[in-house]
């Protein structure tokens, strides 16, 4: 029976320590969030981020814009936040409406306030083995979770399922930085089962029910980054949880695995940027 990678407990522990650290700061760290449009999931995510930040003593300001906002309005707001020394971290919630140039907007964020590691400067550093200002929230959360359970990636075969810029790609880069042998898999991968069956660690981030029990090696570590509702409206992840539980060595549940770690990472990143700007 697999051990559970409990993201909720680790989040609570990390945030408790972070709160103690923040309590010792004279000026409070501040995270500004830009939210465009009415995407219900984005609104929930942004609300959760704000609530968590405030509990810790991080000032969190959300700037909300209608779906049809002009690009210049967002660009001007980012310039204003870049120039405000009381703002330490900036996050533009994705997805953005079609008419907005996502790359232009993201890259307007000053790289030293880029809390997601989304700017080309930070992302490029990550890809070239340099130190970005911070690591991307979800992949970094996954690494923290693995480390908590003593799971080393050095020399391991890691299969990353999903190649999104948000999770899959940076996840593979981070795993490689930890000296893993990484195989990137995606919707066009022909021999997925062959690859996952060889993997010591499977990290799935597709939002589809792709990982079945016969695809998992005995004792493997299975990290589920997917989250979606099944046909009965019940939240589930990419992994057939109940069945894989009997085969894997470790498994992260959905909810309660990677999700809480993403928020914890965002808070840790905000404080990391704050400390860099204040020369801690
Ligand atoms: N949308 C879904 N996940 C994320 C995230 O981690 N950061 C941002 N900015 N938008 C998202």
Short mmCIF file of C-alpha atoms and ligand atoms in Angstrom, two decimals:
data_model
loop_
_atom_site.label_atom_id
_atom_site.label_comp_id
_atom_site.label_asym_id
_atom_site.label_seq_id
_atom_site.Cartn_x
_atom_site.Cartn_y
_atom_site.Cartn_z
CA UNK A 1 0.00 0.00 0.00
CA UNK A 2 1.44 3.34 -1.06
CA UNK A 3 2.30 6.11 1.40
CA UNK A 4 0.31 9.28 0.87
CA UNK A 5 2.20 12.43 -0.15
CA UNK A 6 0.23 14.77 2.07
CA UNK A 7 0.42 18.25 0.56
CA UNK A 8 -2.02 19.75 3.06
CA UNK A 9 0.09 18.96 6.14
CA UNK A 10 3.27 20.09 4.45
CA UNK A 11 1.60 23.31 3.33
CA UNK A 12 0.43 23.96 6.89
CA UNK A 13 3.90 23.34 8.27
CA UNK A 14 5.65 25.51 5.67
CA UNK A 15 3.18 28.36 6.08
CA UNK A 16 3.37 28.27 9.85
CA UNK A 17 7.15 28.72 9.65
CA UNK A 18 6.74 31.40 7.00
CA UNK A 19 4.29 33.32 9.19
CA UNK A 20 6.82 33.37 12.02
CA UNK A 21 9.41 34.74 9.61
CA UNK A 22 7.03 37.39 8.25
CA UNK A 23 6.06 38.44 11.80
CA UNK A 24 9.69 39.46 12.23
CA UNK A 25 9.71 41.77 9.17
CA UNK A 26 9.26 45.50 9.66
CA UNK A 27 7.61 46.14 6.29
CA UNK A 28 5.17 43.44 5.15
CA UNK A 29 5.73 41.57 1.88
CA UNK A 30 3.20 42.46 -0.80
CA UNK A 31 1.76 40.43 -3.68
CA UNK A 32 -0.27 42.12 -6.45
CA UNK A 33 -2.55 39.99 -8.59
CA UNK A 34 -4.08 40.98 -11.93
CA UNK A 35 -7.29 39.14 -12.79
CA UNK A 36 -9.02 39.69 -16.13
CA UNK A 37 -12.52 38.45 -17.01
CA UNK A 38 -14.98 36.07 -15.41
CA UNK A 39 -13.36 32.65 -15.56
CA UNK A 40 -14.92 31.01 -12.46
CA UNK A 41 -11.91 28.77 -11.71
CA UNK A 42 -9.53 31.74 -11.90
CA UNK A 43 -11.71 33.70 -9.47
CA UNK A 44 -11.63 30.84 -6.98
CA UNK A 45 -7.83 30.46 -7.31
CA UNK A 46 -7.26 34.18 -6.86
CA UNK A 47 -9.55 34.29 -3.83
CA UNK A 48 -7.70 31.39 -2.22
CA UNK A 49 -4.35 33.04 -2.88
CA UNK A 50 -5.55 36.29 -1.31
CA UNK A 51 -7.00 34.57 1.76
CA UNK A 52 -3.83 32.55 2.36
CA UNK A 53 -1.62 35.60 1.90
CA UNK A 54 -3.61 37.66 4.36
CA UNK A 55 -3.50 34.94 7.02
CA UNK A 56 0.29 35.08 6.82
CA UNK A 57 0.59 38.84 6.98
CA UNK A 58 1.35 39.25 3.26
CA UNK A 59 -0.44 42.24 1.77
CA UNK A 60 -2.41 40.95 -1.21
CA UNK A 61 -4.08 43.33 -3.65
CA UNK A 62 -6.21 42.02 -6.51
CA UNK A 63 -6.79 44.27 -9.54
CA UNK A 64 -9.84 43.00 -11.41
CA UNK A 65 -10.64 43.97 -15.01
CA UNK A 66 -13.55 43.19 -17.33
CA UNK A 67 -13.19 40.61 -20.12
CA UNK A 68 -12.91 43.35 -22.80
CA UNK A 69 -10.24 45.47 -21.07
CA UNK A 70 -7.73 47.16 -23.39
CA UNK A 71 -4.21 45.81 -23.35
CA UNK A 72 -2.74 49.26 -22.60
CA UNK A 73 -4.65 49.38 -19.31
CA UNK A 74 -3.01 46.16 -18.11
CA UNK A 75 0.42 47.23 -19.36
CA UNK A 76 0.12 50.55 -17.52
CA UNK A 77 -0.91 48.81 -14.32
CA UNK A 78 2.08 46.46 -14.55
CA UNK A 79 4.41 49.45 -15.10
CA UNK A 80 2.92 51.13 -12.05
CA UNK A 81 3.40 47.98 -9.93
CA UNK A 82 6.96 47.50 -11.25
CA UNK A 83 7.81 51.02 -10.10
CA UNK A 84 6.14 50.72 -6.69
CA UNK A 85 8.80 49.68 -4.19
CA UNK A 86 6.08 48.55 -1.78
CA UNK A 87 5.03 45.83 -4.26
CA UNK A 88 7.39 42.85 -4.16
CA UNK A 89 5.61 40.25 -6.27
CA UNK A 90 3.30 40.45 -9.31
CA UNK A 91 1.09 37.68 -10.67
CA UNK A 92 -1.07 37.84 -13.80
CA UNK A 93 -3.67 35.11 -13.48
CA UNK A 94 -3.90 32.90 -16.56
CA UNK A 95 -5.69 32.27 -18.86
CA UNK A 96 -6.10 35.75 -20.31
CA UNK A 97 -8.83 36.57 -22.86
CA UNK A 98 -7.86 35.92 -26.51
CA UNK A 99 -7.54 39.57 -27.55
CA UNK A 100 -4.72 40.20 -25.08
CA UNK A 101 -1.11 39.38 -26.01
CA UNK A 102 -0.17 37.04 -23.18
CA UNK A 103 3.56 37.13 -23.85
CA UNK A 104 3.66 40.90 -24.07
CA UNK A 105 1.79 41.23 -20.76
CA UNK A 106 3.76 38.59 -18.86
CA UNK A 107 7.09 39.96 -20.08
CA UNK A 108 6.19 43.45 -18.95
CA UNK A 109 6.53 42.21 -15.34
CA UNK A 110 9.90 43.12 -13.91
CA UNK A 111 11.81 39.79 -13.68
CA UNK A 112 12.65 40.45 -10.03
CA UNK A 113 8.92 40.69 -9.21
CA UNK A 114 7.94 37.72 -11.41
CA UNK A 115 6.53 35.41 -8.72
CA UNK A 116 5.51 32.69 -11.23
CA UNK A 117 8.84 32.47 -13.15
CA UNK A 118 6.84 33.17 -16.32
CA UNK A 119 8.91 35.99 -17.91
CA UNK A 120 11.20 34.89 -20.71
CA UNK A 121 14.15 36.11 -18.66
CA UNK A 122 13.38 33.88 -15.68
CA UNK A 123 12.08 30.97 -17.77
CA UNK A 124 15.17 31.22 -19.99
CA UNK A 125 17.42 31.12 -16.94
CA UNK A 126 15.63 28.03 -15.70
CA UNK A 127 16.04 26.37 -19.10
CA UNK A 128 19.73 27.27 -19.32
CA UNK A 129 20.61 26.07 -15.84
CA UNK A 130 20.98 29.58 -14.37
CA UNK A 131 19.17 30.71 -11.21
CA UNK A 132 15.81 32.38 -11.95
CA UNK A 133 14.47 34.85 -9.35
CA UNK A 134 12.16 32.06 -8.11
CA UNK A 135 11.07 28.63 -9.37
CA UNK A 136 7.61 28.10 -10.93
CA UNK A 137 5.04 27.50 -8.19
CA UNK A 138 3.56 24.10 -9.06
CA UNK A 139 6.78 22.32 -10.10
CA UNK A 140 8.56 23.77 -7.08
CA UNK A 141 5.69 22.58 -4.88
CA UNK A 142 6.10 19.06 -6.28
CA UNK A 143 9.83 19.08 -5.50
CA UNK A 144 9.20 20.30 -1.94
CA UNK A 145 6.65 17.52 -1.45
CA UNK A 146 9.07 14.85 -2.72
CA UNK A 147 11.89 16.19 -0.54
CA UNK A 148 9.66 16.11 2.53
CA UNK A 149 9.25 12.37 2.06
CA UNK A 150 12.97 11.81 1.42
CA UNK A 151 12.45 11.07 -2.29
CA UNK A 152 15.61 11.91 -4.24
CA UNK A 153 15.45 12.35 -8.02
CA UNK A 154 19.18 11.94 -8.69
CA UNK A 155 19.63 9.20 -11.28
CA UNK A 156 15.92 8.31 -11.29
CA UNK A 157 13.79 7.78 -14.38
CA UNK A 158 11.12 10.46 -14.24
CA UNK A 159 8.20 10.45 -16.68
CA UNK A 160 6.47 13.82 -16.94
CA UNK A 161 3.07 13.56 -18.62
CA UNK A 162 1.93 16.89 -20.10
CA UNK A 163 4.09 19.53 -21.79
CA UNK A 164 2.39 22.78 -20.75
CA UNK A 165 4.49 25.89 -20.14
CA UNK A 166 2.80 26.19 -16.75
CA UNK A 167 3.62 22.73 -15.35
CA UNK A 168 4.96 19.94 -17.59
CA UNK A 169 7.88 21.73 -19.22
CA UNK A 170 9.25 23.52 -16.13
CA UNK A 171 8.62 20.35 -14.07
CA UNK A 172 10.89 18.38 -16.38
CA UNK A 173 13.53 21.13 -16.27
CA UNK A 174 13.51 21.17 -12.49
CA UNK A 175 13.67 17.37 -12.29
CA UNK A 176 16.65 17.46 -14.67
CA UNK A 177 18.31 20.04 -12.45
CA UNK A 178 17.96 17.42 -9.68
CA UNK A 179 19.87 15.01 -11.98
CA UNK A 180 16.87 12.91 -13.00
CA UNK A 181 16.62 11.28 -16.42
CA UNK A 182 13.46 12.89 -17.73
CA UNK A 183 11.07 11.66 -20.40
CA UNK A 184 8.51 14.23 -21.53
CA UNK A 185 5.27 12.56 -22.61
CA UNK A 186 2.20 14.17 -24.16
CA UNK A 187 -0.88 13.58 -26.29
CA UNK A 188 1.21 12.41 -29.28
CA UNK A 189 3.36 9.98 -27.28
CA UNK A 190 2.89 6.53 -28.84
CA UNK A 191 4.26 4.18 -26.16
CA UNK A 192 3.09 5.94 -23.00
CA UNK A 193 2.58 2.76 -20.98
CA UNK A 194 6.04 1.45 -21.89
CA UNK A 195 7.57 4.70 -20.61
CA UNK A 196 5.53 5.05 -17.41
CA UNK A 197 6.09 1.36 -16.55
CA UNK A 198 9.86 2.01 -16.55
CA UNK A 199 9.58 5.20 -14.51
CA UNK A 200 10.68 5.45 -10.89
CA UNK A 201 8.64 8.64 -10.64
CA UNK A 202 5.53 9.54 -12.66
CA UNK A 203 4.40 13.16 -12.62
CA UNK A 204 1.13 13.59 -14.46
CA UNK A 205 -0.24 17.02 -15.36
CA UNK A 206 -2.82 16.62 -18.11
CA UNK A 207 -6.29 17.13 -16.64
CA UNK A 208 -7.35 13.80 -18.21
CA UNK A 209 -7.69 10.34 -16.65
CA UNK A 210 -4.47 9.00 -18.21
CA UNK A 211 -2.70 6.95 -15.52
CA UNK A 212 -4.13 3.46 -15.03
CA UNK A 213 -2.87 0.88 -12.57
CA UNK A 214 -1.23 -1.29 -15.25
CA UNK A 215 1.00 1.65 -16.26
CA UNK A 216 2.70 1.93 -12.86
CA UNK A 217 5.79 -0.01 -11.73
CA UNK A 218 5.63 -1.63 -8.29
CA UNK A 219 6.93 0.84 -5.68
CA UNK A 220 7.00 3.85 -8.05
CA UNK A 221 6.31 7.39 -6.88
CA UNK A 222 3.16 8.81 -8.48
CA UNK A 223 2.52 12.56 -8.37
CA UNK A 224 -0.85 13.74 -9.63
CA UNK A 225 -0.98 17.37 -10.76
CA UNK A 226 -4.27 16.98 -12.67
CA UNK A 227 -7.55 18.17 -11.19
CA UNK A 228 -10.95 18.04 -12.85
CA UNK A 229 -14.52 16.88 -12.26
CA UNK A 230 -15.60 13.40 -13.35
CA UNK A 231 -18.98 12.68 -14.95
CA UNK A 232 -20.61 12.70 -11.48
CA UNK A 233 -19.15 16.09 -10.62
CA UNK A 234 -16.59 14.61 -8.21
CA UNK A 235 -13.08 16.11 -8.13
CA UNK A 236 -10.41 13.70 -9.33
CA UNK A 237 -6.89 13.71 -10.75
CA UNK A 238 -5.10 12.10 -13.72
CA UNK A 239 -4.44 8.92 -11.74
CA UNK A 240 -6.76 5.99 -11.04
CA UNK A 241 -6.16 6.60 -7.34
CA UNK A 242 -7.78 3.64 -5.57
CA UNK A 243 -6.12 1.04 -7.81
CA UNK A 244 -2.70 2.72 -8.03
CA UNK A 245 -2.63 3.04 -4.22
CA UNK A 246 -2.10 -0.72 -4.07
CA UNK A 247 0.91 -0.73 -6.40
CA UNK A 248 2.80 2.54 -5.94
CA UNK A 249 5.33 3.31 -3.21
CA UNK A 250 4.06 6.87 -2.79
CA UNK A 251 1.06 8.65 -4.27
CA UNK A 252 -0.30 12.20 -4.03
CA UNK A 253 -4.07 12.47 -3.58
CA UNK A 254 -6.44 14.86 -5.39
CA UNK A 255 -7.46 17.04 -3.70
CA UNK A 256 -4.90 17.49 -0.91
CA UNK A 257 -1.67 16.68 -2.73
CA UNK A 258 -0.07 19.09 -5.17
CA UNK A 259 -2.80 21.78 -5.04
CA UNK A 260 -2.00 23.02 -1.52
CA UNK A 261 1.71 22.95 -2.41
CA UNK A 262 1.17 25.36 -5.31
CA UNK A 263 -0.26 27.97 -2.95
CA UNK A 264 2.50 27.33 -0.40
CA UNK A 265 5.08 27.85 -3.17
CA UNK A 266 3.47 31.11 -4.19
CA UNK A 267 3.74 32.41 -0.64
CA UNK A 268 7.35 31.20 -0.31
CA UNK A 269 8.18 32.85 -3.65
CA UNK A 270 6.61 36.14 -2.56
CA UNK A 271 8.77 36.18 0.55
CA UNK A 272 11.86 35.16 -1.44
CA UNK A 273 11.37 38.12 -3.80
CA UNK A 274 10.72 40.43 -0.85
CA UNK A 275 13.97 39.34 0.79
CA UNK A 276 15.96 39.83 -2.41
CA UNK A 277 14.57 43.32 -2.86
CA UNK A 278 15.29 44.18 0.73
CA UNK A 279 18.79 42.64 0.66
CA UNK A 280 18.16 40.06 3.36
N1 LIG B 1 -3.47 29.77 -13.83
C1 LIG B 1 -3.44 28.48 -13.44
N2 LIG B 1 -2.36 28.26 -12.68
C2 LIG B 1 -1.68 29.42 -12.59
C3 LIG B 1 -0.48 29.80 -11.93
O1 LIG B 1 0.23 29.04 -11.27
N3 LIG B 1 -0.13 31.10 -12.08
C4 LIG B 1 -0.85 31.99 -12.80
N4 LIG B 1 -0.42 33.23 -12.90
N5 LIG B 1 -1.97 31.65 -13.43
C5 LIG B 1 -2.37 30.37 -13.32
#
